[in-house]
Amino acid sequence: SQTIHQWPATLVQPVGSPLSLECTVEGTSNPNLYWYRQAAGRGLQLLFYSVGIGQISSEVPQNLSASRPQDRQFILSSKKLLLSDSGFYLCACRGPGPSGGYTFGSGTRLTVV
Amino acid sequence: TQLLEQSPQFLSIQEGENLTVYCNSSSVFSSLQWYRQEPGEGPVLLVTVVTGGEVKKLKRLTFQFGDARKDSSLHITAAQPGDTGLYLCAALLGGGADGLTFGKGTHLIIQP
């Protein structure tokens, strides 16, 4: 079964500072990987997804970017954080098959101050 | 416009009671998933329903997919404090790599 590792668990960053959140996957190869953000009252919002190394699709234009330098590594970045970037960031991996369930990491709580 | 509407948004009941939460849409889905999320953790998959009218049971939880594959319900029998959490429904809009679309969830509290 797949396991998602995310770090750090919590992060407090000042406005204008850079961001790098890392996600790694165990137990599968060539996974589809996803970054979601969960904000209070807004539910989970899909930010980026990747079907392979170097392949990134962006769902929402914003202050963030993603990269996939290795098969089982997915990175979420920002050059300059905004207050509105605060939220709970979740990395996920999709299971096999057309109805494959998603496995989520334990998330990173980002507070921009 | 929210593609998946979940109701109620909040529900607080006593241990031992039964409850039903709903996930509705005007769109037809090839499949629908239910997740449960605890504070500070990622969502955990409970079930995937694929066929219209399908009913799946997971211990005291019963999931149903509507005949037209536009809606789903989750029924919990004899709720326990351990059932407390955020229940999310989610669907794939297409068969490709696109990510799941989630409802905003039902916050469920079971009081002992």
mmCIF file of C-alpha atoms in Angstrom:
data_model
loop_
_atom_site.group_PDB
_atom_site.id
_atom_site.type_symbol
_atom_site.label_atom_id
_atom_site.label_comp_id
_atom_site.label_asym_id
_atom_site.label_seq_id
_atom_site.Cartn_x
_atom_site.Cartn_y
_atom_site.Cartn_z
ATOM 1 C CA SER A 1 0.000 0.000 0.000
ATOM 2 C CA GLN A 2 1.047 3.571 -0.579
ATOM 3 C CA THR A 3 2.400 5.852 2.122
ATOM 4 C CA ILE A 4 2.784 9.617 1.808
ATOM 5 C CA HIS A 5 5.348 11.502 3.853
ATOM 6 C CA GLN A 6 5.014 15.243 4.244
ATOM 7 C CA TRP A 7 7.099 17.709 6.171
ATOM 8 C CA PRO A 8 7.163 19.892 8.080
ATOM 9 C CA ALA A 9 3.953 19.339 10.027
ATOM 10 C CA THR A 10 3.643 23.012 10.963
ATOM 11 C CA LEU A 11 5.272 26.130 9.615
ATOM 12 C CA VAL A 12 5.040 29.815 10.495
ATOM 13 C CA GLN A 13 6.518 32.096 7.870
ATOM 14 C CA PRO A 14 6.570 35.896 7.427
ATOM 15 C CA VAL A 15 4.943 37.557 4.448
ATOM 16 C CA GLY A 16 7.360 37.758 1.541
ATOM 17 C CA SER A 17 9.468 34.780 2.581
ATOM 18 C CA PRO A 18 9.992 31.721 0.333
ATOM 19 C CA LEU A 19 8.332 28.357 0.835
ATOM 20 C CA SER A 20 9.272 24.785 0.093
ATOM 21 C CA LEU A 21 7.079 21.866 1.150
ATOM 22 C CA GLU A 22 8.170 18.363 0.310
ATOM 23 C CA CYS A 23 6.196 15.205 -0.245
ATOM 24 C CA THR A 24 7.572 11.730 -0.874
ATOM 25 C CA VAL A 25 5.733 8.520 -1.685
ATOM 26 C CA GLU A 26 6.487 4.918 -0.724
ATOM 27 C CA GLY A 27 4.978 1.682 -1.931
ATOM 28 C CA THR A 28 4.307 2.567 -5.557
ATOM 29 C CA SER A 29 6.060 3.703 -8.699
ATOM 30 C CA ASN A 30 5.079 6.290 -11.310
ATOM 31 C CA PRO A 31 2.198 7.584 -9.167
ATOM 32 C CA ASN A 32 -0.139 10.451 -9.982
ATOM 33 C CA LEU A 33 0.579 13.045 -7.304
ATOM 34 C CA TYR A 34 -1.512 15.979 -6.105
ATOM 35 C CA TRP A 35 -1.231 19.066 -3.921
ATOM 36 C CA TYR A 36 -4.379 20.279 -2.190
ATOM 37 C CA ARG A 37 -4.979 23.230 0.109
ATOM 38 C CA GLN A 38 -7.663 23.155 2.767
ATOM 39 C CA ALA A 39 -8.844 26.476 4.118
ATOM 40 C CA ALA A 40 -11.568 27.000 6.690
ATOM 41 C CA GLY A 41 -14.986 27.086 5.065
ATOM 42 C CA ARG A 42 -13.656 26.359 1.597
ATOM 43 C CA GLY A 43 -12.988 22.650 1.576
ATOM 44 C CA LEU A 44 -10.115 20.990 -0.255
ATOM 45 C CA GLN A 45 -8.920 22.868 -3.313
ATOM 46 C CA LEU A 46 -6.788 21.110 -5.916
ATOM 47 C CA LEU A 47 -3.663 23.173 -6.614
ATOM 48 C CA PHE A 48 -1.404 21.011 -8.795
ATOM 49 C CA TYR A 49 -1.171 17.500 -10.101
ATOM 50 C CA SER A 50 1.591 15.533 -11.776
ATOM 51 C CA VAL A 51 1.517 12.361 -13.868
ATOM 52 C CA GLY A 52 5.284 12.000 -14.064
ATOM 53 C CA ILE A 53 8.734 13.530 -13.576
ATOM 54 C CA GLY A 54 8.799 17.128 -14.729
ATOM 55 C CA GLN A 55 5.082 17.111 -15.628
ATOM 56 C CA ILE A 56 3.000 19.617 -13.680
ATOM 57 C CA SER A 57 -0.562 20.782 -14.262
ATOM 58 C CA SER A 58 -1.858 23.807 -12.416
ATOM 59 C CA GLU A 59 -5.521 23.994 -11.500
ATOM 60 C CA VAL A 60 -5.620 27.430 -9.935
ATOM 61 C CA PRO A 61 -3.471 30.459 -10.902
ATOM 62 C CA GLN A 62 -1.782 31.740 -7.779
ATOM 63 C CA ASN A 63 1.372 32.539 -5.936
ATOM 64 C CA LEU A 64 2.525 28.931 -5.773
ATOM 65 C CA SER A 65 4.400 26.527 -8.036
ATOM 66 C CA ALA A 66 5.128 22.815 -7.984
ATOM 67 C CA SER A 67 7.904 20.584 -9.210
ATOM 68 C CA ARG A 68 8.490 16.869 -9.529
ATOM 69 C CA PRO A 69 12.222 16.256 -9.694
ATOM 70 C CA GLN A 70 11.958 12.509 -8.992
ATOM 71 C CA ASP A 71 9.319 9.846 -9.540
ATOM 72 C CA ARG A 72 8.235 9.776 -5.902
ATOM 73 C CA GLN A 73 8.972 13.364 -4.899
ATOM 74 C CA PHE A 74 6.609 16.314 -5.245
ATOM 75 C CA ILE A 75 7.521 19.816 -4.072
ATOM 76 C CA LEU A 76 5.321 22.845 -3.490
ATOM 77 C CA SER A 77 7.077 26.216 -3.567
ATOM 78 C CA SER A 78 6.607 29.924 -3.433
ATOM 79 C CA LYS A 79 9.073 32.736 -3.965
ATOM 80 C CA LYS A 80 7.169 35.235 -1.811
ATOM 81 C CA LEU A 81 4.406 34.174 0.522
ATOM 82 C CA LEU A 82 1.180 36.129 0.911
ATOM 83 C CA LEU A 83 -1.137 36.153 3.908
ATOM 84 C CA SER A 84 -3.712 34.372 1.744
ATOM 85 C CA ASP A 85 -1.339 31.415 1.332
ATOM 86 C CA SER A 86 -2.087 30.324 4.895
ATOM 87 C CA GLY A 87 -3.830 26.983 5.107
ATOM 88 C CA PHE A 88 -3.475 23.240 5.489
ATOM 89 C CA TYR A 89 -1.515 21.737 2.594
ATOM 90 C CA LEU A 90 -2.030 18.104 1.702
ATOM 91 C CA CYS A 91 -0.134 15.888 -0.689
ATOM 92 C CA ALA A 92 -1.950 12.903 -2.162
ATOM 93 C CA CYS A 93 -1.334 9.907 -4.358
ATOM 94 C CA ARG A 94 -3.953 8.186 -6.461
ATOM 95 C CA GLY A 95 -4.563 4.460 -6.216
ATOM 96 C CA PRO A 96 -4.704 2.150 -9.247
ATOM 97 C CA GLY A 97 -7.707 1.818 -11.526
ATOM 98 C CA PRO A 98 -10.228 4.345 -12.850
ATOM 99 C CA SER A 99 -11.890 4.621 -9.440
ATOM 100 C CA GLY A 100 -8.719 4.516 -7.402
ATOM 101 C CA GLY A 101 -8.951 6.069 -3.973
ATOM 102 C CA TYR A 102 -6.524 8.705 -2.838
ATOM 103 C CA THR A 103 -3.976 8.328 -0.063
ATOM 104 C CA PHE A 104 -3.186 11.579 1.710
ATOM 105 C CA GLY A 105 -0.226 12.660 3.747
ATOM 106 C CA SER A 106 -0.666 14.071 7.218
ATOM 107 C CA GLY A 107 -0.451 17.627 5.944
ATOM 108 C CA THR A 108 1.456 20.841 6.658
ATOM 109 C CA ARG A 109 -0.233 23.640 8.573
ATOM 110 C CA LEU A 110 1.171 26.879 7.105
ATOM 111 C CA THR A 111 0.569 30.185 8.827
ATOM 112 C CA VAL A 112 1.809 33.296 7.077
ATOM 113 C CA VAL A 113 2.251 36.226 9.464
ATOM 114 C CA THR B 1 -20.753 27.281 -7.402
ATOM 115 C CA GLN B 2 -19.968 24.178 -5.377
ATOM 116 C CA LEU B 3 -20.063 21.069 -7.549
ATOM 117 C CA LEU B 4 -20.716 18.778 -4.593
ATOM 118 C CA GLU B 5 -23.082 20.048 -1.913
ATOM 119 C CA GLN B 6 -22.901 18.339 1.445
ATOM 120 C CA SER B 7 -25.525 18.593 4.150
ATOM 121 C CA PRO B 8 -25.798 19.215 6.940
ATOM 122 C CA GLN B 9 -22.682 21.303 7.369
ATOM 123 C CA PHE B 10 -22.564 20.596 11.099
ATOM 124 C CA LEU B 11 -24.195 17.844 13.135
ATOM 125 C CA SER B 12 -23.902 17.147 16.843
ATOM 126 C CA ILE B 13 -25.759 14.158 18.297
ATOM 127 C CA GLN B 14 -25.651 11.859 21.289
ATOM 128 C CA GLU B 15 -23.908 8.522 21.332
ATOM 129 C CA GLY B 16 -26.193 5.720 20.183
ATOM 130 C CA GLU B 17 -28.282 7.818 17.802
ATOM 131 C CA ASN B 18 -28.529 7.241 14.061
ATOM 132 C CA LEU B 19 -27.719 9.856 11.439
ATOM 133 C CA THR B 20 -27.580 10.416 7.710
ATOM 134 C CA VAL B 21 -25.460 12.919 5.811
ATOM 135 C CA TYR B 22 -25.880 13.773 2.169
ATOM 136 C CA CYS B 23 -23.802 14.623 -0.866
ATOM 137 C CA ASN B 24 -25.681 16.097 -3.818
ATOM 138 C CA SER B 25 -24.832 17.371 -7.271
ATOM 139 C CA SER B 26 -26.456 18.246 -10.559
ATOM 140 C CA SER B 27 -23.665 16.386 -12.353
ATOM 141 C CA VAL B 28 -23.405 12.685 -13.090
ATOM 142 C CA PHE B 29 -20.290 10.962 -11.784
ATOM 143 C CA SER B 30 -18.612 7.753 -12.818
ATOM 144 C CA SER B 31 -17.755 7.135 -9.177
ATOM 145 C CA LEU B 32 -17.922 8.846 -5.816
ATOM 146 C CA GLN B 33 -15.775 8.488 -2.745
ATOM 147 C CA TRP B 34 -16.276 9.184 0.949
ATOM 148 C CA TYR B 35 -13.443 10.220 3.238
ATOM 149 C CA ARG B 36 -13.174 10.875 6.951
ATOM 150 C CA GLN B 37 -10.759 13.470 8.287
ATOM 151 C CA GLU B 38 -9.670 14.083 11.857
ATOM 152 C CA PRO B 39 -8.223 17.429 13.003
ATOM 153 C CA GLY B 40 -4.637 17.946 11.876
ATOM 154 C CA GLU B 41 -4.635 14.853 9.678
ATOM 155 C CA GLY B 42 -5.208 14.071 6.029
ATOM 156 C CA PRO B 43 -8.488 12.533 4.838
ATOM 157 C CA VAL B 44 -8.752 8.743 4.914
ATOM 158 C CA LEU B 45 -10.714 6.883 2.262
ATOM 159 C CA LEU B 46 -13.763 5.049 3.575
ATOM 160 C CA VAL B 47 -15.416 3.765 0.414
ATOM 161 C CA THR B 48 -15.773 4.159 -3.343
ATOM 162 C CA VAL B 49 -19.177 3.682 -4.980
ATOM 163 C CA VAL B 50 -19.363 3.128 -8.706
ATOM 164 C CA THR B 51 -22.723 1.690 -9.763
ATOM 165 C CA GLY B 52 -25.998 3.629 -9.599
ATOM 166 C CA GLY B 53 -28.070 2.352 -6.673
ATOM 167 C CA GLU B 54 -25.057 0.648 -5.109
ATOM 168 C CA VAL B 55 -25.062 0.137 -1.355
ATOM 169 C CA LYS B 56 -21.888 -0.592 0.589
ATOM 170 C CA LYS B 57 -21.556 -1.301 4.284
ATOM 171 C CA LEU B 58 -18.556 -0.708 6.489
ATOM 172 C CA LYS B 59 -19.463 -1.932 9.982
ATOM 173 C CA ARG B 60 -22.024 0.632 11.231
ATOM 174 C CA LEU B 61 -21.635 2.857 8.165
ATOM 175 C CA THR B 62 -23.867 2.403 5.124
ATOM 176 C CA PHE B 63 -23.076 4.223 1.884
ATOM 177 C CA GLN B 64 -25.491 4.550 -1.000
ATOM 178 C CA PHE B 65 -24.959 5.898 -4.508
ATOM 179 C CA GLY B 66 -28.040 7.380 -6.123
ATOM 180 C CA ASP B 67 -29.649 5.599 -9.058
ATOM 181 C CA ALA B 68 -28.750 8.474 -11.364
ATOM 182 C CA ARG B 69 -25.193 8.673 -9.957
ATOM 183 C CA LYS B 70 -25.697 12.322 -8.956
ATOM 184 C CA ASP B 71 -25.924 11.939 -5.202
ATOM 185 C CA SER B 72 -24.877 9.794 -2.290
ATOM 186 C CA SER B 73 -25.669 9.312 1.360
ATOM 187 C CA LEU B 74 -23.846 8.047 4.408
ATOM 188 C CA HIS B 75 -25.866 6.542 7.228
ATOM 189 C CA ILE B 76 -24.325 5.779 10.604
ATOM 190 C CA THR B 77 -26.123 3.453 12.981
ATOM 191 C CA ALA B 78 -25.633 3.736 16.744
ATOM 192 C CA ALA B 79 -23.031 6.489 16.456
ATOM 193 C CA GLN B 80 -19.968 6.295 18.695
ATOM 194 C CA PRO B 81 -17.667 9.107 19.883
ATOM 195 C CA GLY B 82 -14.988 7.589 17.646
ATOM 196 C CA ASP B 83 -17.134 8.485 14.620
ATOM 197 C CA THR B 84 -16.463 12.175 15.295
ATOM 198 C CA GLY B 85 -14.766 13.877 12.370
ATOM 199 C CA LEU B 86 -15.185 15.670 9.071
ATOM 200 C CA TYR B 87 -16.892 13.538 6.449
ATOM 201 C CA LEU B 88 -16.062 14.481 2.874
ATOM 202 C CA CYS B 89 -17.518 13.273 -0.368
ATOM 203 C CA ALA B 90 -15.425 13.528 -3.502
ATOM 204 C CA ALA B 91 -15.756 12.704 -7.163
ATOM 205 C CA LEU B 92 -13.636 12.447 -10.253
ATOM 206 C CA LEU B 93 -14.856 14.728 -12.981
ATOM 207 C CA GLY B 94 -13.127 12.715 -15.668
ATOM 208 C CA GLY B 95 -11.268 9.479 -16.150
ATOM 209 C CA GLY B 96 -7.859 11.054 -16.471
ATOM 210 C CA ALA B 97 -5.298 12.246 -13.955
ATOM 211 C CA ASP B 98 -7.390 15.197 -12.829
ATOM 212 C CA GLY B 99 -7.683 15.365 -9.083
ATOM 213 C CA LEU B 100 -10.752 14.739 -7.015
ATOM 214 C CA THR B 101 -13.319 17.468 -6.481
ATOM 215 C CA PHE B 102 -14.418 17.603 -2.856
ATOM 216 C CA GLY B 103 -17.508 18.823 -1.080
ATOM 217 C CA LYS B 104 -17.000 21.108 1.915
ATOM 218 C CA GLY B 105 -17.837 18.274 4.267
ATOM 219 C CA THR B 106 -20.056 17.539 7.240
ATOM 220 C CA HIS B 107 -18.545 18.202 10.653
ATOM 221 C CA LEU B 108 -19.892 15.418 12.871
ATOM 222 C CA ILE B 109 -19.619 15.425 16.659
ATOM 223 C CA ILE B 110 -20.811 12.443 18.672
ATOM 224 C CA GLN B 111 -21.210 13.332 22.311
ATOM 225 C CA PRO B 112 -20.792 10.596 24.928
#
